[in-house]
CSV table of N, CA and C in Angstrom, one decimal:
chain,number,residue,atom,x,y,z
A,6,MET,N,-14.7,13.2,42.2
A,6,MET,CA,-15.4,14.7,42.0
A,6,MET,C,-15.0,15.4,40.6
A,7,THR,N,-15.5,16.4,40.0
A,7,THR,CA,-15.4,17.2,38.7
A,7,THR,C,-14.5,18.0,39.0
A,8,ARG,N,-13.6,18.5,38.4
A,8,ARG,CA,-12.6,19.6,38.2
A,8,ARG,C,-13.1,20.1,37.4
A,9,LYS,N,-13.1,21.8,37.5
A,9,LYS,CA,-14.1,22.3,36.7
A,9,LYS,C,-12.8,23.3,36.2
A,10,LEU,N,-13.3,24.3,35.1
A,10,LEU,CA,-12.2,24.9,34.2
A,10,LEU,C,-12.7,26.7,35.3
A,11,TYR,N,-12.0,27.2,35.7
A,11,TYR,CA,-12.3,28.5,36.3
A,11,TYR,C,-11.1,29.2,35.4
A,12,TRP,N,-11.4,30.9,35.2
A,12,TRP,CA,-10.4,32.0,34.7
A,12,TRP,C,-10.2,32.8,35.2
A,13,LEU,N,-9.1,32.9,36.3
A,13,LEU,CA,-8.6,33.9,37.2
A,13,LEU,C,-8.1,35.1,36.5
A,14,ALA,N,-8.7,36.0,37.1
A,14,ALA,CA,-8.1,37.6,36.4
A,14,ALA,C,-7.2,38.2,37.3
A,15,PHE,N,-6.4,38.7,36.9
A,15,PHE,CA,-5.0,38.8,37.5
A,15,PHE,C,-5.2,40.6,37.2
A,16,LYS,N,-4.7,41.4,38.1
A,16,LYS,CA,-3.9,42.3,37.4
A,16,LYS,C,-2.6,42.5,37.7
A,17,VAL,N,-2.1,43.2,36.4
A,17,VAL,CA,-0.4,43.3,36.5
A,17,VAL,C,-0.2,44.7,36.0
A,18,GLY,N,0.0,45.5,36.7
A,18,GLY,CA,0.3,46.8,36.5
A,18,GLY,C,-0.9,47.4,36.2
A,19,ASP,N,-1.1,47.7,34.7
A,19,ASP,CA,-2.2,48.6,34.7
A,19,ASP,C,-3.2,47.5,33.8
A,20,GLU,N,-2.4,46.2,33.5
A,20,GLU,CA,-3.2,45.5,32.5
A,20,GLU,C,-3.7,44.4,33.7
A,21,TYR,N,-4.7,43.8,33.1
A,21,TYR,CA,-5.6,42.5,33.6
A,21,TYR,C,-5.2,41.5,32.4
A,22,LYS,N,-5.1,40.6,33.2
A,22,LYS,CA,-4.7,39.6,32.2
A,22,LYS,C,-5.4,38.3,32.9
A,23,LEU,N,-5.9,37.6,32.2
A,23,LEU,CA,-6.7,36.0,32.4
A,23,LEU,C,-5.6,34.7,32.3
A,24,SER,N,-6.2,33.6,33.4
A,24,SER,CA,-5.5,32.4,33.8
A,24,SER,C,-6.1,31.2,33.8
A,25,PRO,N,-6.3,30.1,33.1
A,25,PRO,CA,-6.7,28.9,33.4
A,25,PRO,C,-6.4,28.3,34.4
A,26,TYR,N,-7.6,27.6,35.6
A,26,TYR,CA,-7.4,27.0,36.3
A,26,TYR,C,-8.1,25.8,36.6
A,27,ARG,N,-7.9,24.4,36.2
A,27,ARG,CA,-8.8,23.8,36.3
A,27,ARG,C,-8.8,23.3,38.1
A,28,CYS,N,-9.6,23.2,38.9
A,28,CYS,CA,-10.0,22.9,40.1
A,28,CYS,C,-11.7,21.9,40.2
A,29,GLU,N,-11.6,21.8,41.5
A,29,GLU,CA,-13.0,21.6,42.1
A,29,GLU,C,-14.2,22.6,43.0
A,30,SER,N,-14.2,24.1,43.1
A,30,SER,CA,-14.8,24.8,43.4
A,30,SER,C,-14.0,26.1,43.0
A,31,ARG,N,-15.3,27.2,42.6
A,31,ARG,CA,-14.5,28.0,43.0
A,31,ARG,C,-13.4,28.7,44.2
A,32,GLN,N,-14.0,28.3,45.8
A,32,GLN,CA,-13.3,28.2,46.3
A,32,GLN,C,-11.5,28.3,46.4
A,33,ASP,N,-11.4,27.0,45.7
A,33,ASP,CA,-10.2,26.5,45.6
A,33,ASP,C,-9.5,27.1,44.7
A,34,ALA,N,-10.2,27.6,43.4
A,34,ALA,CA,-9.5,28.9,42.4
A,34,ALA,C,-9.1,29.9,42.9
A,35,MET,N,-10.0,30.3,44.1
A,35,MET,CA,-9.9,31.7,44.6
A,35,MET,C,-8.5,31.5,45.4
A,36,ARG,N,-8.0,30.7,46.4
A,36,ARG,CA,-7.3,30.3,47.2
A,36,ARG,C,-6.0,30.1,46.5
A,37,HIS,N,-5.8,29.0,45.3
A,37,HIS,CA,-5.0,29.2,44.5
A,37,HIS,C,-4.6,30.8,43.7
A,38,GLY,N,-5.4,31.5,43.1
A,38,GLY,CA,-5.1,32.7,42.7
A,38,GLY,C,-4.1,33.5,44.0
A,39,MET,N,-5.3,33.2,45.0
A,39,MET,CA,-4.4,34.4,46.5
A,39,MET,C,-3.4,33.8,46.9
A,40,GLU,N,-2.6,32.5,46.9
A,40,GLU,CA,-1.6,32.3,47.8
A,40,GLU,C,-0.6,31.7,47.0
A,41,HIS,N,-1.3,31.4,45.5
A,41,HIS,CA,0.2,30.6,45.1
A,41,HIS,C,0.2,31.6,43.8
A,42,VAL,N,-0.2,32.6,43.6
A,42,VAL,CA,0.5,33.4,42.7
A,42,VAL,C,0.9,34.9,42.7
A,43,LEU,N,2.3,34.9,43.5
A,43,LEU,CA,2.4,36.1,44.5
A,43,LEU,C,2.6,37.5,44.0
A,44,ASP,N,3.1,36.9,42.4
A,44,ASP,CA,3.5,38.0,41.4
A,44,ASP,C,2.3,39.2,40.9
A,45,ARG,N,1.4,38.8,41.8
A,45,ARG,CA,0.1,39.3,40.7
A,45,ARG,C,-1.4,39.9,41.6
A,46,GLU,N,-2.0,40.6,41.8
A,46,GLU,CA,-3.1,40.7,42.3
A,46,GLU,C,-4.9,40.3,41.8
A,47,LEU,N,-4.8,39.1,42.3
A,47,LEU,CA,-6.5,38.7,42.0
A,47,LEU,C,-7.4,39.6,42.3
A,48,VAL,N,-8.2,39.4,41.1
A,48,VAL,CA,-9.2,40.5,41.3
A,48,VAL,C,-10.7,39.8,40.9
A,49,ALA,N,-10.8,38.8,40.1
A,49,ALA,CA,-12.0,38.0,39.9
A,49,ALA,C,-11.6,36.5,39.5
A,50,VAL,N,-12.7,35.8,39.7
A,50,VAL,CA,-12.8,34.4,39.5
A,50,VAL,C,-14.2,34.0,38.7
A,51,PHE,N,-13.5,33.5,37.8
A,51,PHE,CA,-15.0,33.1,36.4
A,51,PHE,C,-14.8,31.8,36.1
A,52,ALA,N,-16.2,31.0,36.4
A,52,ALA,CA,-16.5,29.5,35.8
A,52,ALA,C,-16.5,29.7,34.4
A,53,GLU,N,-16.0,28.6,33.5
A,53,GLU,CA,-16.1,28.9,32.5
A,53,GLU,C,-17.8,28.6,32.1
A,54,ASP,N,-18.3,27.8,33.1
A,54,ASP,CA,-19.9,27.9,32.5
A,54,ASP,C,-20.7,28.9,32.8
A,55,ALA,N,-20.1,30.1,32.9
A,55,ALA,CA,-20.8,31.7,33.3
A,55,ALA,C,-21.1,32.1,31.8
A,56,GLY,N,-20.4,31.8,30.8
A,56,GLY,CA,-20.8,32.0,30.0
A,56,GLY,C,-20.3,33.2,29.0
A,57,PHE,N,-19.1,34.1,29.3
A,57,PHE,CA,-18.6,35.2,29.5
A,57,PHE,C,-18.0,34.9,28.4
A,58,THR,N,-17.4,35.8,27.4
A,58,THR,CA,-16.3,36.2,26.1
A,58,THR,C,-15.0,36.5,27.2
A,59,VAL,N,-13.7,36.1,26.5
A,59,VAL,CA,-12.9,36.7,27.1
A,59,VAL,C,-12.4,38.0,27.4
A,60,ASP,N,-12.7,39.2,26.2
A,60,ASP,CA,-13.3,40.6,26.5
A,60,ASP,C,-14.8,40.6,27.6
A,61,GLU,N,-15.6,40.2,27.4
A,61,GLU,CA,-16.2,39.9,28.7
A,61,GLU,C,-15.7,40.1,30.4
A,62,MET,N,-15.1,39.0,30.0
A,62,MET,CA,-14.3,38.8,31.5
A,62,MET,C,-13.5,39.7,31.9
A,63,LEU,N,-12.5,40.4,30.9
A,63,LEU,CA,-11.3,41.2,31.0
A,63,LEU,C,-12.0,42.4,31.5
A,64,ASP,N,-13.0,42.7,30.7
A,64,ASP,CA,-14.3,43.9,31.3
A,64,ASP,C,-14.6,44.2,32.3
A,65,LEU,N,-15.3,42.5,33.0
A,65,LEU,CA,-15.8,42.8,34.2
A,65,LEU,C,-14.9,43.1,35.3
A,66,ALA,N,-13.5,42.6,35.3
A,66,ALA,CA,-12.4,42.0,36.3
A,66,ALA,C,-12.4,44.0,36.5
A,67,THR,N,-12.1,44.7,35.6
A,67,THR,CA,-12.0,46.5,35.7
A,67,THR,C,-12.7,46.6,37.3
A,68,PHE,N,-14.0,46.1,37.4
A,68,PHE,CA,-15.0,47.3,38.0
A,68,PHE,C,-15.4,45.7,39.3
A,69,MET,N,-15.1,44.8,39.1
A,69,MET,CA,-15.9,44.0,40.3
A,69,MET,C,-14.8,44.0,42.0
A,70,GLN,N,-16.0,43.7,42.9
A,70,GLN,CA,-15.5,43.6,44.6
A,70,GLN,C,-14.3,42.6,44.1
A,71,ARG,N,-13.2,42.9,45.0
A,71,ARG,CA,-12.2,41.7,45.0
A,71,ARG,C,-12.5,40.6,45.5
A,72,PRO,N,-12.3,39.1,45.4
A,72,PRO,CA,-12.3,37.8,46.3
A,72,PRO,C,-12.0,38.4,47.4
A,73,GLY,N,-12.7,37.8,48.7
A,73,GLY,CA,-12.2,38.1,50.1
A,73,GLY,C,-12.4,39.2,50.7
A,74,SER,N,-13.3,40.1,50.0
A,74,SER,CA,-13.6,41.3,50.3
A,74,SER,C,-14.6,41.4,50.8
A,75,VAL,N,-14.7,42.6,52.3
A,75,VAL,CA,-15.5,42.2,53.3
A,75,VAL,C,-16.5,42.9,52.7
A,76,PHE,N,-17.0,43.2,51.2
A,76,PHE,CA,-18.5,43.2,51.2
A,76,PHE,C,-19.4,41.9,50.7
A,77,LEU,N,-18.0,40.7,49.8
A,77,LEU,CA,-18.9,39.7,49.8
A,77,LEU,C,-18.9,38.8,50.7
A,78,ARG,N,-18.6,38.8,52.2
A,78,ARG,CA,-18.6,38.3,53.7
A,78,ARG,C,-20.2,38.2,53.8
A,79,PRO,N,-20.4,37.3,53.9
A,79,PRO,CA,-22.3,36.9,54.6
A,79,PRO,C,-22.0,37.7,55.9
A,80,GLU,N,-23.0,38.2,56.6
A,80,GLU,CA,-23.2,38.9,57.6
A,80,GLU,C,-23.3,37.8,59.0
A,81,GLU,N,-22.9,38.1,60.1
A,81,GLU,CA,-22.7,37.3,61.3
A,81,GLU,C,-23.7,37.4,62.1
């Protein structure tokens, strides 16, 4: 399996920061950001091939729905 680069966007106080993480899926990246990075709030996960610049990812992170939000879950 191929490990792909994902950018995890975290809210740290009033600032947003990006952290790279290599894994097999977006779900693995979200899990890592939510379960293993406990001193920051995960707010977004971007795939490297999405084509966003660092500035665009940081801007988008300020208003995206949080990972695991009930608004992103499929209806039952």
